mmCIF file of C-alpha atoms and ligand atoms in Angstrom:
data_model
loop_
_atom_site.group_PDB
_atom_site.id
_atom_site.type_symbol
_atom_site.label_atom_id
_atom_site.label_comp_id
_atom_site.label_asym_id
_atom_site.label_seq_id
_atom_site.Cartn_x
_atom_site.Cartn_y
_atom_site.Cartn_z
ATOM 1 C CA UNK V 725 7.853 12.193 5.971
ATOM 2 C CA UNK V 726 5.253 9.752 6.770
ATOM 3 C CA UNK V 727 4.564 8.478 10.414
ATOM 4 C CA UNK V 728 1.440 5.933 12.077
ATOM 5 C CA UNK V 729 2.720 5.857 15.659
ATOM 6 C CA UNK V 730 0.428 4.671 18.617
ATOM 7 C CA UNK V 731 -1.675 1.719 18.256
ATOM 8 C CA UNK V 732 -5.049 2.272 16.245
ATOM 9 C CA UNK V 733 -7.776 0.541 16.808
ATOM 10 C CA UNK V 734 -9.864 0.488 13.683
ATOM 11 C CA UNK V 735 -13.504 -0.632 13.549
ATOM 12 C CA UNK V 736 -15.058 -1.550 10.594
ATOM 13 C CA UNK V 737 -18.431 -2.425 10.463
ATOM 14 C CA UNK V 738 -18.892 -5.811 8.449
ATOM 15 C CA UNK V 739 -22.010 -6.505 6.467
ATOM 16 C CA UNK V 740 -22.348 -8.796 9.262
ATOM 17 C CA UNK V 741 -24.937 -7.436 12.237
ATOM 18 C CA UNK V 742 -23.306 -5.857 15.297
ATOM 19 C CA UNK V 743 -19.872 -7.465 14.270
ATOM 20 C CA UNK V 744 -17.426 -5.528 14.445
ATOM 21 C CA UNK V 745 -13.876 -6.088 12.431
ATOM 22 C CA UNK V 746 -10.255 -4.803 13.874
ATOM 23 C CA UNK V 747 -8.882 -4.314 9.953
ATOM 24 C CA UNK V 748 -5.552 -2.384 11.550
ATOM 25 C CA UNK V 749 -4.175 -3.349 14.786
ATOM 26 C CA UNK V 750 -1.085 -2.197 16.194
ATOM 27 C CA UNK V 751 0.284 -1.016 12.735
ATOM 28 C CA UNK V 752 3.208 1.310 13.464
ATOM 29 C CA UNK V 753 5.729 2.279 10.547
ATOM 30 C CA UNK V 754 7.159 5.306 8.809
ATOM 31 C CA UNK V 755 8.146 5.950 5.168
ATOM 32 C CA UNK V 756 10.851 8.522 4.414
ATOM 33 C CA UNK V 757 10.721 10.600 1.711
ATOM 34 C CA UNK V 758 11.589 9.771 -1.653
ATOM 35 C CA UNK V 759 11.593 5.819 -0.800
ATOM 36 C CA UNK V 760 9.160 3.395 -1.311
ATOM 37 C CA UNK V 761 7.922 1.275 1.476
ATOM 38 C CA UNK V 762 5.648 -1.543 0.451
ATOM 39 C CA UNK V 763 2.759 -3.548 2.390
ATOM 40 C CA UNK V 764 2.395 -6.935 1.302
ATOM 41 C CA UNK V 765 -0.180 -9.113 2.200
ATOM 42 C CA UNK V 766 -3.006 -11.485 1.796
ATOM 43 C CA UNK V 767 -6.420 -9.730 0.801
ATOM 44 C CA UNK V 768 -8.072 -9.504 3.936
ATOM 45 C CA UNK V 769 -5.281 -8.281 5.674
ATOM 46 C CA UNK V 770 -6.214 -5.107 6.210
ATOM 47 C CA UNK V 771 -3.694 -3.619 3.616
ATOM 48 C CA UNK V 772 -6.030 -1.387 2.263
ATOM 49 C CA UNK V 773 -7.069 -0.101 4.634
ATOM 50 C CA UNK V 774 -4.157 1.232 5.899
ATOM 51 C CA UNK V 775 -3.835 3.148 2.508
ATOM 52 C CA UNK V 776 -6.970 4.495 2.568
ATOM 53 C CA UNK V 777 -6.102 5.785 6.415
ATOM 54 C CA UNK V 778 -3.036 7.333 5.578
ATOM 55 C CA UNK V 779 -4.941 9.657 2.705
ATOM 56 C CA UNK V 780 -7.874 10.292 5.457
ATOM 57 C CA UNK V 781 -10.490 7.972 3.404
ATOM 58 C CA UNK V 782 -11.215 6.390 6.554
ATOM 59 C CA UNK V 783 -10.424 7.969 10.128
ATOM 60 C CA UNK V 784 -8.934 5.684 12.959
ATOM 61 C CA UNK V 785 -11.170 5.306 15.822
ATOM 62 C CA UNK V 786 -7.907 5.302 17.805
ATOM 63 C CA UNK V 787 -4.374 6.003 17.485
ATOM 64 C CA UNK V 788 -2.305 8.645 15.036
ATOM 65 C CA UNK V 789 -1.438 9.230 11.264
ATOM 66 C CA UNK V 790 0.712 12.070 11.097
ATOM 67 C CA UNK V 791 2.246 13.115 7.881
ATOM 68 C CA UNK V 792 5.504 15.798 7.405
ATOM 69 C CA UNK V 793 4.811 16.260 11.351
ATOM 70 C CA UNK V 794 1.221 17.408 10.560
ATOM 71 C CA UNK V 795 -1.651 14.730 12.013
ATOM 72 C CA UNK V 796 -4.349 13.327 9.922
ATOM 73 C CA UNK V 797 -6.527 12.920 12.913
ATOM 74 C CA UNK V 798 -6.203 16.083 15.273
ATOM 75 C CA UNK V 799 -9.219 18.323 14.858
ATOM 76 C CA UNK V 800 -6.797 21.420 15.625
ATOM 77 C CA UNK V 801 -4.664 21.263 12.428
ATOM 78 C CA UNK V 802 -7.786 21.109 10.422
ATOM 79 C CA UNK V 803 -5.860 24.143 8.185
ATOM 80 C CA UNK V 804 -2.645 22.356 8.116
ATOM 81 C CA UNK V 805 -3.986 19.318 6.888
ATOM 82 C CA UNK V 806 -6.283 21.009 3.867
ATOM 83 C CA UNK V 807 -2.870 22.176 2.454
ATOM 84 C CA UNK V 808 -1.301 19.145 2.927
ATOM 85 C CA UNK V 809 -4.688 17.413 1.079
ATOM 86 C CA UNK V 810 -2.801 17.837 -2.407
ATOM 87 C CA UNK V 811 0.798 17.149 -1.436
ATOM 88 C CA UNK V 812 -0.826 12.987 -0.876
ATOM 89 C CA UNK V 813 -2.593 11.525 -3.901
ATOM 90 C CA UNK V 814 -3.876 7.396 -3.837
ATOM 91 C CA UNK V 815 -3.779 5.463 -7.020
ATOM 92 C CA UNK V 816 -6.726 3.010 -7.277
ATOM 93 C CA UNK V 817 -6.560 -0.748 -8.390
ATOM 94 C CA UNK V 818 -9.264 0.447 -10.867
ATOM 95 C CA UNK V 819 -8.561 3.933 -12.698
ATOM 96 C CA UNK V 820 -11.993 3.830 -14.858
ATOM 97 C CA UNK V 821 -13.746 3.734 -11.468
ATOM 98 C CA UNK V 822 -12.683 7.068 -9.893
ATOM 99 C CA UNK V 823 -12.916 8.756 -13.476
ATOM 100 C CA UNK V 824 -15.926 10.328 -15.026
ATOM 101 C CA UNK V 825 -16.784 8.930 -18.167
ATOM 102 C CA UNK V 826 -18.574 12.044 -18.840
ATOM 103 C CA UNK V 827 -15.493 14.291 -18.798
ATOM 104 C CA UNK V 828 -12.794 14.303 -21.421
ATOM 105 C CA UNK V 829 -9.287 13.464 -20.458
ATOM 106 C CA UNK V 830 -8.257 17.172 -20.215
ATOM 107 C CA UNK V 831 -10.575 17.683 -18.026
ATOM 108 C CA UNK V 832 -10.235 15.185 -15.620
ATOM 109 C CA UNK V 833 -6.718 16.487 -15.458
ATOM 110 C CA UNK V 834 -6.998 19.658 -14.852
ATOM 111 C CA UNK V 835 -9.717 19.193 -12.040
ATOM 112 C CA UNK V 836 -7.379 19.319 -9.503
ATOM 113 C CA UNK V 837 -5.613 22.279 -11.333
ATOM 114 C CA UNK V 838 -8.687 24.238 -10.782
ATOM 115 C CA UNK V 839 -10.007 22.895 -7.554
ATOM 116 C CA UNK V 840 -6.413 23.290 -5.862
ATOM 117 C CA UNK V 841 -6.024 26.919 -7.658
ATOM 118 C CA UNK V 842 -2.659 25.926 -8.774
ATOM 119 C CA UNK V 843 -3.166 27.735 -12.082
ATOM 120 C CA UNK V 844 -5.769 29.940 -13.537
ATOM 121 C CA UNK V 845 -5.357 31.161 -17.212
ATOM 122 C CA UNK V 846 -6.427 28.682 -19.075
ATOM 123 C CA UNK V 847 -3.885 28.571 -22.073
ATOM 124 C CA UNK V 848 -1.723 27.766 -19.182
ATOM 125 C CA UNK V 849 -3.653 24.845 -17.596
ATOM 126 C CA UNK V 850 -4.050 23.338 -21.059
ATOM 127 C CA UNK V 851 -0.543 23.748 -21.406
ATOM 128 C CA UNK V 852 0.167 21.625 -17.846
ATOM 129 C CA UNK V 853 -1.937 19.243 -19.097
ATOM 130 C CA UNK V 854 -0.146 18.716 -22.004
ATOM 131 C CA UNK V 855 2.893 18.719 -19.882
ATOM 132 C CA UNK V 856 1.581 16.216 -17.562
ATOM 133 C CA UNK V 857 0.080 13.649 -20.586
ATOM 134 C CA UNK V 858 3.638 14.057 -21.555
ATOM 135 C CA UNK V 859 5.541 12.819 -18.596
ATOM 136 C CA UNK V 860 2.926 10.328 -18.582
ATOM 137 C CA UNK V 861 4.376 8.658 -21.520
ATOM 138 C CA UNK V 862 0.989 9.620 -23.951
ATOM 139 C CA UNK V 863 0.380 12.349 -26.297
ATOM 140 C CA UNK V 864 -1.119 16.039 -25.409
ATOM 141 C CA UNK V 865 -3.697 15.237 -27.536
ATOM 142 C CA UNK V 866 -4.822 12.261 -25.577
ATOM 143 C CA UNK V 867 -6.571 15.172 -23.552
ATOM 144 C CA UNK V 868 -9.325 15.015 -26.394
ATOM 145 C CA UNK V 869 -10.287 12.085 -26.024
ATOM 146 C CA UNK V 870 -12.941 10.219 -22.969
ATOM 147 C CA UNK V 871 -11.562 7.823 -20.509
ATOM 148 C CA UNK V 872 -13.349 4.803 -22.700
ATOM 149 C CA UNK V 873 -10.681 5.561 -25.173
ATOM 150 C CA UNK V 874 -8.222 3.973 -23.767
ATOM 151 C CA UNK V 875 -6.636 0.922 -21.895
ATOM 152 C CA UNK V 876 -6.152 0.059 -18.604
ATOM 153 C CA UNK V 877 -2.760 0.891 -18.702
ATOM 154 C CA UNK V 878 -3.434 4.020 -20.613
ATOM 155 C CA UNK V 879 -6.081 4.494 -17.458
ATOM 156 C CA UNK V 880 -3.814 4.107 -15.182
ATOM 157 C CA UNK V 881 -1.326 6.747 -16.973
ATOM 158 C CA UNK V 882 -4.142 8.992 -16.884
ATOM 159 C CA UNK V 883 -4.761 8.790 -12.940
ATOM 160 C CA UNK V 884 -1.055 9.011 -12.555
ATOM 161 C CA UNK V 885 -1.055 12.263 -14.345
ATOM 162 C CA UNK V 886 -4.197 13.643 -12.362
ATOM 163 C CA UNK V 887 -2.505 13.106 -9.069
ATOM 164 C CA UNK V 888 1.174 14.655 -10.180
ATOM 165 C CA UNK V 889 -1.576 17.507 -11.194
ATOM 166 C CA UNK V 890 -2.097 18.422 -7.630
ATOM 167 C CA UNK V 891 1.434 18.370 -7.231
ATOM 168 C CA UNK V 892 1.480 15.772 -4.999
ATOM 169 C CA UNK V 893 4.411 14.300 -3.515
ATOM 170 C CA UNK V 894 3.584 10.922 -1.751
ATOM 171 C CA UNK V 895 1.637 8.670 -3.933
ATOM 172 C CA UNK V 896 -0.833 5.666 -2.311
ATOM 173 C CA UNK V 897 -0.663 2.675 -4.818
ATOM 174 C CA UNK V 898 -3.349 0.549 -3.902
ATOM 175 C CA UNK V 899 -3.066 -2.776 -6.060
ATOM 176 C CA UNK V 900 -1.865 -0.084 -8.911
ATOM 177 C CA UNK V 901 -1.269 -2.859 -11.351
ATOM 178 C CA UNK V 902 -3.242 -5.719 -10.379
ATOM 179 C CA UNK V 903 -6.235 -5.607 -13.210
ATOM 180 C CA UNK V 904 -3.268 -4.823 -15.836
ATOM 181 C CA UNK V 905 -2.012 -7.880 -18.414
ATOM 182 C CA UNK V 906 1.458 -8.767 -17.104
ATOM 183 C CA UNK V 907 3.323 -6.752 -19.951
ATOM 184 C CA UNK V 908 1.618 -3.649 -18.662
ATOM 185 C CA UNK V 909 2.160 -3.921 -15.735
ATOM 186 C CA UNK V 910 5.809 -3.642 -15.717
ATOM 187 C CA UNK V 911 5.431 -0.634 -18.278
ATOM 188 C CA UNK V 912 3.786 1.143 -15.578
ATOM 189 C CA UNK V 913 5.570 -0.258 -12.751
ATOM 190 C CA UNK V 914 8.750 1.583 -14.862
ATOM 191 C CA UNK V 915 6.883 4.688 -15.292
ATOM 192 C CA UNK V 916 6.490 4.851 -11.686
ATOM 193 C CA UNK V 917 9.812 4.597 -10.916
ATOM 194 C CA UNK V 918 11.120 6.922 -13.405
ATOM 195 C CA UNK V 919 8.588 9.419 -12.159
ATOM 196 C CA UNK V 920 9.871 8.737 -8.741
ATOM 197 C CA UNK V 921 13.181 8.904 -9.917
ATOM 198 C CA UNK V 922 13.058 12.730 -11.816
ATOM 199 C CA UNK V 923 10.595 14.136 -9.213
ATOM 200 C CA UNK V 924 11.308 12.855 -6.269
ATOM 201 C CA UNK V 925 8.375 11.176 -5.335
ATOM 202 C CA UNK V 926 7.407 9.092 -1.891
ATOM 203 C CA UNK V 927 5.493 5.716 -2.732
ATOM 204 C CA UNK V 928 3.430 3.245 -0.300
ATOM 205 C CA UNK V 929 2.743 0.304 -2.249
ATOM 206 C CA UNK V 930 0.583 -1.966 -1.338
ATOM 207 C CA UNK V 931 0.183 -5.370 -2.983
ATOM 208 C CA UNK V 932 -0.225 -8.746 -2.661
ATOM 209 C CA UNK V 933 2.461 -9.539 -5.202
ATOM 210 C CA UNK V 934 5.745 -10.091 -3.852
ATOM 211 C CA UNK V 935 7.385 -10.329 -7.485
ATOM 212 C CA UNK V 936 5.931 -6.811 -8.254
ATOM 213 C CA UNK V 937 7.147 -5.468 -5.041
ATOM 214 C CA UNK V 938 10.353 -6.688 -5.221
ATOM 215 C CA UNK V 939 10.770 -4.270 -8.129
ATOM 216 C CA UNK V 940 9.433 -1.235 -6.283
ATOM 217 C CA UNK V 941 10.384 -1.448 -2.868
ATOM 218 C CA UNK V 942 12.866 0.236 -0.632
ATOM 219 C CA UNK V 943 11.676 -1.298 2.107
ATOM 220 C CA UNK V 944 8.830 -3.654 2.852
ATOM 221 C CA UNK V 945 6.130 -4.511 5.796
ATOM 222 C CA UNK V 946 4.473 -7.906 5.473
ATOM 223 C CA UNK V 947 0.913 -7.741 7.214
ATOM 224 C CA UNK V 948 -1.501 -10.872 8.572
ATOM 225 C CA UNK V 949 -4.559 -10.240 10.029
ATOM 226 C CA UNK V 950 -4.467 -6.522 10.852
ATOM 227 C CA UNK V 951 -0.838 -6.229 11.518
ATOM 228 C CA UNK V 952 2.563 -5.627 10.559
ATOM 229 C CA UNK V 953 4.346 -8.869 11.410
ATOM 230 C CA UNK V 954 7.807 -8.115 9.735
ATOM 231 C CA UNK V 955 9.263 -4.800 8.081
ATOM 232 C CA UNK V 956 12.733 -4.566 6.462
ATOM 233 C CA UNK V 957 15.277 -3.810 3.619
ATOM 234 C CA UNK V 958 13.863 -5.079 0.200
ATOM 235 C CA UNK V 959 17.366 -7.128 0.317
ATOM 236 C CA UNK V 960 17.220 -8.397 3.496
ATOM 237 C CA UNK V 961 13.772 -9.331 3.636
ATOM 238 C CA UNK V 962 14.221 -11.433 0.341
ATOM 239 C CA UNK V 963 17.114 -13.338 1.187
ATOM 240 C CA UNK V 964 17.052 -13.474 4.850
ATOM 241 C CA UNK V 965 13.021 -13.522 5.924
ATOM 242 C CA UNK V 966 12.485 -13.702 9.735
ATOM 243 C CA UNK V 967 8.304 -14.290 9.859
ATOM 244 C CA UNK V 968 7.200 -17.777 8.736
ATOM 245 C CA UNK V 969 4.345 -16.114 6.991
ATOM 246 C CA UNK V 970 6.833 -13.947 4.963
ATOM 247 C CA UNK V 971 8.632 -17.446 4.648
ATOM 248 C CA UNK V 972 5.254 -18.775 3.252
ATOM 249 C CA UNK V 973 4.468 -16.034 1.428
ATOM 250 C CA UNK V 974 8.803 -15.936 -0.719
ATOM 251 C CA UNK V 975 8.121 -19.961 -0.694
ATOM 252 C CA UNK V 976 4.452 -19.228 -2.871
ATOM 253 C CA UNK V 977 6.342 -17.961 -5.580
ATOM 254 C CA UNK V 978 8.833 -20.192 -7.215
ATOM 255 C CA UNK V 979 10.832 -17.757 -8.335
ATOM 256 C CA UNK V 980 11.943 -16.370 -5.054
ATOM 257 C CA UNK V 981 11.810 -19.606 -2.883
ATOM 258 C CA UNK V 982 15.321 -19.605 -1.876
ATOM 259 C CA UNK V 983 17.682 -22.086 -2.264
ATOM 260 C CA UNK V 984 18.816 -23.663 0.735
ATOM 261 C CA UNK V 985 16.084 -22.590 2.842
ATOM 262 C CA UNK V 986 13.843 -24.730 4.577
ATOM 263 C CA UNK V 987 10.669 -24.274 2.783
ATOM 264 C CA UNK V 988 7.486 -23.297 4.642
ATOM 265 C CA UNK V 989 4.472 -24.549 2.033
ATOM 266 C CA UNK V 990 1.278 -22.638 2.004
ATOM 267 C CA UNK V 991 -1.293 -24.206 4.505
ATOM 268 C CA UNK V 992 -4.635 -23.582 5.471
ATOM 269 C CA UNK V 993 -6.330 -19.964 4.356
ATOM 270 C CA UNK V 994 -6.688 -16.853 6.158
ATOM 271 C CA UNK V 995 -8.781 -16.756 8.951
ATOM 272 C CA UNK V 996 -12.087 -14.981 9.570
ATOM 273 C CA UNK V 997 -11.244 -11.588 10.444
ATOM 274 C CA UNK V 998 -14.006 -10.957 12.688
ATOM 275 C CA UNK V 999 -13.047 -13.912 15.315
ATOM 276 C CA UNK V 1000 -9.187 -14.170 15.078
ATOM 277 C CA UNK V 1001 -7.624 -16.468 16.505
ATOM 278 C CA UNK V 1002 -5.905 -16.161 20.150
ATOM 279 C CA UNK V 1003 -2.134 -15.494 20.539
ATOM 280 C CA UNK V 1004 -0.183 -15.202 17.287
ATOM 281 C CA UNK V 1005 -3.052 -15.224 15.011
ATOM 282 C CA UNK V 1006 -0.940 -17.037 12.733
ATOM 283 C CA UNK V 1007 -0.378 -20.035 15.215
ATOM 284 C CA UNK V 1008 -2.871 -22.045 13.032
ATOM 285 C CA UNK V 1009 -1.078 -22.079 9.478
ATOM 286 C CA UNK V 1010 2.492 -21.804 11.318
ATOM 287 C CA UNK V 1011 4.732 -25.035 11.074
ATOM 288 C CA UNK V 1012 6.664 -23.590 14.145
ATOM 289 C CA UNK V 1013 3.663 -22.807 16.520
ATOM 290 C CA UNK V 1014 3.870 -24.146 20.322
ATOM 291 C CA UNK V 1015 1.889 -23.238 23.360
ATOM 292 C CA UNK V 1016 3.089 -20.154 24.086
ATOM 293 C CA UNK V 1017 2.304 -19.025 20.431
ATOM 294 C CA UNK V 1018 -1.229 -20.090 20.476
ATOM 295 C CA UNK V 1019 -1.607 -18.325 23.958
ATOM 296 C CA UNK V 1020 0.321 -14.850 23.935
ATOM 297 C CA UNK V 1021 0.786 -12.239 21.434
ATOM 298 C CA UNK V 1022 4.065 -11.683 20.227
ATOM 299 C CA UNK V 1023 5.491 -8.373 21.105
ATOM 300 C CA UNK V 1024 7.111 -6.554 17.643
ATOM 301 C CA UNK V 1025 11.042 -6.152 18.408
ATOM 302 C CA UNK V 1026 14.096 -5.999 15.869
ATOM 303 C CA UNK V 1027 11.545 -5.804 12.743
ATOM 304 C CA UNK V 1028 9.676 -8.884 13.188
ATOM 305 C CA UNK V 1029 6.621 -10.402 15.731
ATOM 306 C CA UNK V 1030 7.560 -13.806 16.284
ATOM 307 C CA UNK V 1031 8.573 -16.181 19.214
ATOM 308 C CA UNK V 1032 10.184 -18.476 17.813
ATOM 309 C CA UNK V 1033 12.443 -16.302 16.176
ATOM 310 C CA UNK V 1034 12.977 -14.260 19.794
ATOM 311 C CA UNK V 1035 13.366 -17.697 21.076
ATOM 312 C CA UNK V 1036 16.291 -18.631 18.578
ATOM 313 C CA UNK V 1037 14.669 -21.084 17.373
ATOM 314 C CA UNK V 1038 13.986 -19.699 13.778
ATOM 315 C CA UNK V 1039 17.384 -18.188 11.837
ATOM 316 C CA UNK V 1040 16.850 -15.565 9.608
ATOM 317 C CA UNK V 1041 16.554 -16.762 6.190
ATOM 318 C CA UNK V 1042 18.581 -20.002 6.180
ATOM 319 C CA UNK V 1043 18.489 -22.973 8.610
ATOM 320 C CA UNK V 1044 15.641 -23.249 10.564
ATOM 321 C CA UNK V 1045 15.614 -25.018 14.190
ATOM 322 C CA UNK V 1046 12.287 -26.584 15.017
ATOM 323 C CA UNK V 1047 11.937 -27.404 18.968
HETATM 324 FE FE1 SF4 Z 937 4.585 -19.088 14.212
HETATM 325 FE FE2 SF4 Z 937 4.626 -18.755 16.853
HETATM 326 FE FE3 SF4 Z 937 6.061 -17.146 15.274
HETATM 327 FE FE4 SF4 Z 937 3.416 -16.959 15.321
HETATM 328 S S1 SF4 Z 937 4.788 -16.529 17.000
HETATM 329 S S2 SF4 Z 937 4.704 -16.948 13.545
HETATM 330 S S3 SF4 Z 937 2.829 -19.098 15.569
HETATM 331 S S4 SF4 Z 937 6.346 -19.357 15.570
HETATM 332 MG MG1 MG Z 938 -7.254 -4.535 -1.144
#
């Protein structure tokens, strides 16, 4: 369904003066419909912005998004990609943000209703709404009622119903549960699943929560520094992690450190986006960094960018060979 081929080369402008930060480098991956693929990652590691690419918030100053064959970039399927506009909704960190506190619930519904001319009469957009506040798990006449009404989670219900409004069918989850009390958050991690489940919905996820994602994902892409450095099965990537930052990241939560496995403990922060460091730009928090690492980029083969592990001398998961 979903495709980012071709390197991209994305510019951000910091706050900094004539600085200029690569957010997404190299970031190649695909997400099939009805799965979930999630992006895990460190803030700063350009996560986000590879949501807010794939929905067109921010063009790529290089490279390709294509969606369902149809690019997010090429100025000649301009018409193609208005009617794919509604198909792809994002899900903020922070519902209350995006909503108008101004506007009652049913309105902020139906907005999309109107603006995407799914229905007109308006006995039957009221009755969608109801429909929608419905599936959402709250009551049609929630609709009543202004966004400052109601909870985070009850928020983030609302902003799930707004985008099914539009019929979409790929939802961007950016941090969707992040701001939510624990016990909320799995209430609406299970709502998005059973929505995936009865309508056949497509999910990016992206979060820095491995324990959340776990839950969610089909498959997952572990990014550092602007890139994908490992992508695989949920399973596979959970019991048997190539990347010693994915290693670091399992090993950070106790829960999923896995027995047996050499641990790799959390060291040093992430670097300063704007001057990365040469080679592997994880060579300075890696306990399995040599020369070559700190001197040549690792090339991405067999779902992971590593040396050592094209080397053999990093197993999958288990034992671990240091040279
Ligand atoms: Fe560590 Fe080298 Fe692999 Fe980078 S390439 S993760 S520095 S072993
Ligand atoms: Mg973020």
């Amino acid at each position: 369904l979903f495709d980012v081929s071709r390197p991209w080369l994305n510019r951000v402008i910091e706050r900094q003066p004539r600085q200029y930060l690569r957010a997404v480098d190299h970031v190649s991956f695909s997400v099939a419909k009805g799965e979930t693929l999630a992006i895990v990652g460190e803030s700063g590691s350009g996560k986000s912005t590879v949501a807010r690419m794939v929905v067109g918030l921010m063009p790529p100053s290089d490279g390709e998004v294509s969606i369902a064959g149809i690019s997010m970039t090429d100025p000649r399927q301009a018409a193609e990609r208005r009617a794919l506009r509604r198909r792809i909704q994002m899900i903020f960190q922070d519902p209350y943000a995006s909503m108008n506190p101004r506007w009652r619930v049913d309105r902020i519904i139906s907005e999309p209703i109107r603006a995407f001319g799914i229905l007109s009469g308006e006995r039957e957009i009221q009755a969608r709404v109801g429909e929608l506040l419905t599936l959402v798990g709250l009551h049609p006449d929630d609709g009543k009622r202004y966004p400052h009404a109601f909870s985070g989670g009850q928020r983030q219900r609302i902003a799930i119903a707004r985008a099914l409004a539009s019929e979409a069918e790929f939802l961007v989850a950016d941090e969707p549960t992040s701001a939510l009390d624990v016990s909320v958050q799995a209430q609406i991690l299970n709502l998005m699943r059973d929505l995936q489940d009865r309508l056949g919905l497509t999910y990016l996820f992206i979060s820095h929560n491995l324990a959340v994602v776990r839950h969610m994902a089909n498959r997952i892409g572990v990014m550092y520094l602007g890139r994908i450095v490992e992508i695989g099965g949920g399973r596979e990537l959970f019991t048997a992690p190539k990347h010693p930052y994915t290693r670091m990241l399992l090993d950070a939560v106790p829960d999923l450190a896995h027995v047996g496995r050499q641990r790799v403990p959390v060291q040093g922060e992430i670097p300063n986006p704007i001057n990365p460091p040469s080679g592997c730009t994880f060579h300075p928090r890696c306990p399995f960094a040599n020369d070559r690492c700190k001197a040549e980029v690792p090339v991405f083969r067999d779902g992971v960018a590593c040396h050592a592990v094209e080397e053999g001398r990093l197993m999958p998961g288990g034992l671990t060979f240091v040279a």
